[in-house]
Amino acid sequence: MHLVYQCTNPECDLRFLLSDKEKKPVVCPRCKSPFQITKIAQDITNSTKTSLLAKKRRIEVMLDNIRSTLNVGSIFRTSDGAGIQKIHICGITPTPEHPKMIKTGLGAEWSVPWDYHSNGLRFALQEKQQGFHLICLEIVSGSKSIFTSSISKSEQPILLVIGNEVTGVDPEITAIADEIFHIPMLGYKKSLNVSVAFGIIAYQLMFA
């Protein structure tokens, strides 16, 4: 159930939604006028989830020295939605035990299986030997646009490597990658926030 809060002051006219489990404001935070409150039902369906299950590819993710706990939490939440099967936390990447993870993970840090490896390069080599198709998200010479390049359609499981916010993926890992993709940038900045970029490539790999 959602609650719609509409300020009764026509000069303010503030409107926003809260779930019935959130703390309720007493008056409008902008003008302190009373609210008009309306209840609306939350319509949630599992039909799309059910129809997409059969199309899922086996994708696991390796986080190569991500610095920000908030980015890791966001990646966990996106992984839960995209059907990522496992997250491998490597190097200095914070693990879900970190108290700040809940701010962006919102519980997904416990719904997606994960493990930890101190040496990302060693782990990536091990996964390649186990038959994983190694894909890196990185802007390097020879990398391909995720939108204009064909993605391998084989049944081979994928290990997607996401790198550090500043230094990117370890160059020795990109050197052994089977494919390297980038997200084209049309503006002044040359890259996206790592959790945003992960969301784009995760869904592209899963459903393209």
PDB file of C-alpha atoms in Angstrom, residues 32-126:
ATOM      1  CA  LYS A  32       4.053  23.426   7.068  1.00  0.00           C
ATOM      2  CA  SER A  33       0.464  23.221   5.787  1.00  0.00           C
ATOM      3  CA  PRO A  34      -1.716  20.139   6.402  1.00  0.00           C
ATOM      4  CA  PHE A  35      -1.686  17.239   3.964  1.00  0.00           C
ATOM      5  CA  GLN A  36      -4.462  15.595   2.034  1.00  0.00           C
ATOM      6  CA  ILE A  37      -3.657  11.867   2.169  1.00  0.00           C
ATOM      7  CA  THR A  38      -4.879   9.232  -0.300  1.00  0.00           C
ATOM      8  CA  LYS A  39      -4.257   5.483  -0.126  1.00  0.00           C
ATOM      9  CA  ILE A  40      -3.478   3.578  -3.311  1.00  0.00           C
ATOM     10  CA  ALA A  41      -2.855  -0.139  -3.746  1.00  0.00           C
ATOM     11  CA  GLN A  42       0.559  -1.276  -4.944  1.00  0.00           C
ATOM     12  CA  ASP A  43       0.176  -3.427  -8.048  1.00  0.00           C
ATOM     13  CA  ILE A  44       2.996  -5.951  -8.220  1.00  0.00           C
ATOM     14  CA  THR A  45       3.061  -8.873 -10.638  1.00  0.00           C
ATOM     15  CA  ASN A  46       5.504 -11.715 -11.062  1.00  0.00           C
ATOM     16  CA  SER A  47       4.429 -12.465 -14.634  1.00  0.00           C
ATOM     17  CA  THR A  48       7.439 -10.789 -16.259  1.00  0.00           C
ATOM     18  CA  LYS A  49       9.842 -12.513 -13.889  1.00  0.00           C
ATOM     19  CA  THR A  50       8.324 -15.898 -14.672  1.00  0.00           C
ATOM     20  CA  SER A  51       8.422 -15.352 -18.445  1.00  0.00           C
ATOM     21  CA  LEU A  52      12.076 -14.278 -18.382  1.00  0.00           C
ATOM     22  CA  LEU A  53      13.440 -17.107 -16.256  1.00  0.00           C
ATOM     23  CA  ALA A  54      13.807 -19.434 -19.228  1.00  0.00           C
ATOM     24  CA  LYS A  55      15.901 -16.841 -21.102  1.00  0.00           C
ATOM     25  CA  LYS A  56      18.509 -16.337 -18.417  1.00  0.00           C
ATOM     26  CA  ARG A  57      22.171 -16.858 -19.179  1.00  0.00           C
ATOM     27  CA  ARG A  58      24.576 -18.026 -16.524  1.00  0.00           C
ATOM     28  CA  ILE A  59      26.458 -14.861 -15.582  1.00  0.00           C
ATOM     29  CA  GLU A  60      28.689 -14.358 -12.580  1.00  0.00           C
ATOM     30  CA  VAL A  61      30.355 -11.066 -11.677  1.00  0.00           C
ATOM     31  CA  MET A  62      33.819 -10.301 -10.386  1.00  0.00           C
ATOM     32  CA  LEU A  63      34.336  -6.974  -8.587  1.00  0.00           C
ATOM     33  CA  ASP A  64      37.990  -6.058  -9.084  1.00  0.00           C
ATOM     34  CA  ASN A  65      39.031  -3.669  -6.288  1.00  0.00           C
ATOM     35  CA  ILE A  66      35.901  -1.515  -6.147  1.00  0.00           C
ATOM     36  CA  ARG A  67      36.472   1.231  -3.551  1.00  0.00           C
ATOM     37  CA  SER A  68      32.984   2.451  -2.677  1.00  0.00           C
ATOM     38  CA  THR A  69      30.725   0.484  -0.366  1.00  0.00           C
ATOM     39  CA  LEU A  70      27.727   2.302  -1.856  1.00  0.00           C
ATOM     40  CA  ASN A  71      28.702   1.202  -5.370  1.00  0.00           C
ATOM     41  CA  VAL A  72      29.025  -2.397  -4.228  1.00  0.00           C
ATOM     42  CA  GLY A  73      25.618  -2.271  -2.556  1.00  0.00           C
ATOM     43  CA  SER A  74      24.068  -0.867  -5.727  1.00  0.00           C
ATOM     44  CA  ILE A  75      25.727  -3.606  -7.807  1.00  0.00           C
ATOM     45  CA  PHE A  76      24.256  -6.240  -5.495  1.00  0.00           C
ATOM     46  CA  ARG A  77      20.785  -4.765  -5.912  1.00  0.00           C
ATOM     47  CA  THR A  78      21.106  -4.638  -9.712  1.00  0.00           C
ATOM     48  CA  SER A  79      22.496  -8.189  -9.738  1.00  0.00           C
ATOM     49  CA  ASP A  80      19.428  -9.405  -7.883  1.00  0.00           C
ATOM     50  CA  GLY A  81      17.152  -7.805 -10.473  1.00  0.00           C
ATOM     51  CA  ALA A  82      19.166  -8.978 -13.486  1.00  0.00           C
ATOM     52  CA  GLY A  83      19.439 -12.584 -12.317  1.00  0.00           C
ATOM     53  CA  ILE A  84      23.205 -12.612 -11.748  1.00  0.00           C
ATOM     54  CA  GLN A  85      24.011 -15.972 -10.170  1.00  0.00           C
ATOM     55  CA  LYS A  86      27.009 -15.045  -8.030  1.00  0.00           C
ATOM     56  CA  ILE A  87      29.273 -12.117  -7.154  1.00  0.00           C
ATOM     57  CA  HIS A  88      32.989 -12.673  -6.549  1.00  0.00           C
ATOM     58  CA  ILE A  89      34.464  -9.913  -4.385  1.00  0.00           C
ATOM     59  CA  CYS A  90      38.178  -9.398  -4.948  1.00  0.00           C
ATOM     60  CA  GLY A  91      41.028  -7.368  -3.474  1.00  0.00           C
ATOM     61  CA  ILE A  92      39.997  -4.240  -1.559  1.00  0.00           C
ATOM     62  CA  THR A  93      36.317  -4.452  -2.545  1.00  0.00           C
ATOM     63  CA  PRO A  94      34.162  -4.196   0.612  1.00  0.00           C
ATOM     64  CA  THR A  95      32.026  -7.213   1.483  1.00  0.00           C
ATOM     65  CA  PRO A  96      28.349  -7.248   2.570  1.00  0.00           C
ATOM     66  CA  GLU A  97      29.320  -7.283   6.253  1.00  0.00           C
ATOM     67  CA  HIS A  98      30.083  -3.565   5.933  1.00  0.00           C
ATOM     68  CA  PRO A  99      27.369  -1.573   7.790  1.00  0.00           C
ATOM     69  CA  LYS A 100      26.999   0.987   4.979  1.00  0.00           C
ATOM     70  CA  MET A 101      26.058  -1.690   2.439  1.00  0.00           C
ATOM     71  CA  ILE A 102      22.411  -1.662   3.517  1.00  0.00           C
ATOM     72  CA  LYS A 103      21.940   1.894   2.213  1.00  0.00           C
ATOM     73  CA  THR A 104      22.091   0.830  -1.413  1.00  0.00           C
ATOM     74  CA  GLY A 105      21.869  -2.968  -1.266  1.00  0.00           C
ATOM     75  CA  LEU A 106      18.471  -2.873   0.457  1.00  0.00           C
ATOM     76  CA  GLY A 107      18.707  -6.559   1.347  1.00  0.00           C
ATOM     77  CA  ALA A 108      20.027  -7.746  -2.025  1.00  0.00           C
ATOM     78  CA  GLU A 109      23.479  -8.109  -0.482  1.00  0.00           C
ATOM     79  CA  TRP A 110      22.092 -11.258   1.147  1.00  0.00           C
ATOM     80  CA  SER A 111      19.910 -12.502  -1.730  1.00  0.00           C
ATOM     81  CA  VAL A 112      22.787 -12.845  -4.220  1.00  0.00           C
ATOM     82  CA  PRO A 113      25.447 -15.484  -3.358  1.00  0.00           C
ATOM     83  CA  TRP A 114      28.963 -14.118  -2.988  1.00  0.00           C
ATOM     84  CA  ASP A 115      32.474 -15.076  -1.970  1.00  0.00           C
ATOM     85  CA  TYR A 116      35.799 -13.326  -1.465  1.00  0.00           C
ATOM     86  CA  HIS A 117      39.213 -13.702  -3.161  1.00  0.00           C
ATOM     87  CA  SER A 118      42.264 -11.647  -2.232  1.00  0.00           C
ATOM     88  CA  ASN A 119      43.899 -11.954  -5.676  1.00  0.00           C
ATOM     89  CA  GLY A 120      41.615 -11.067  -8.585  1.00  0.00           C
ATOM     90  CA  LEU A 121      44.041 -12.060 -11.325  1.00  0.00           C
ATOM     91  CA  ARG A 122      44.554 -15.507  -9.848  1.00  0.00           C
ATOM     92  CA  PHE A 123      40.802 -15.963  -9.511  1.00  0.00           C
ATOM     93  CA  ALA A 124      40.122 -14.841 -13.104  1.00  0.00           C
ATOM     94  CA  LEU A 125      42.685 -17.340 -14.424  1.00  0.00           C
ATOM     95  CA  GLN A 126      41.094 -20.067 -12.343  1.00  0.00           C
TER      96      GLN A 126
END
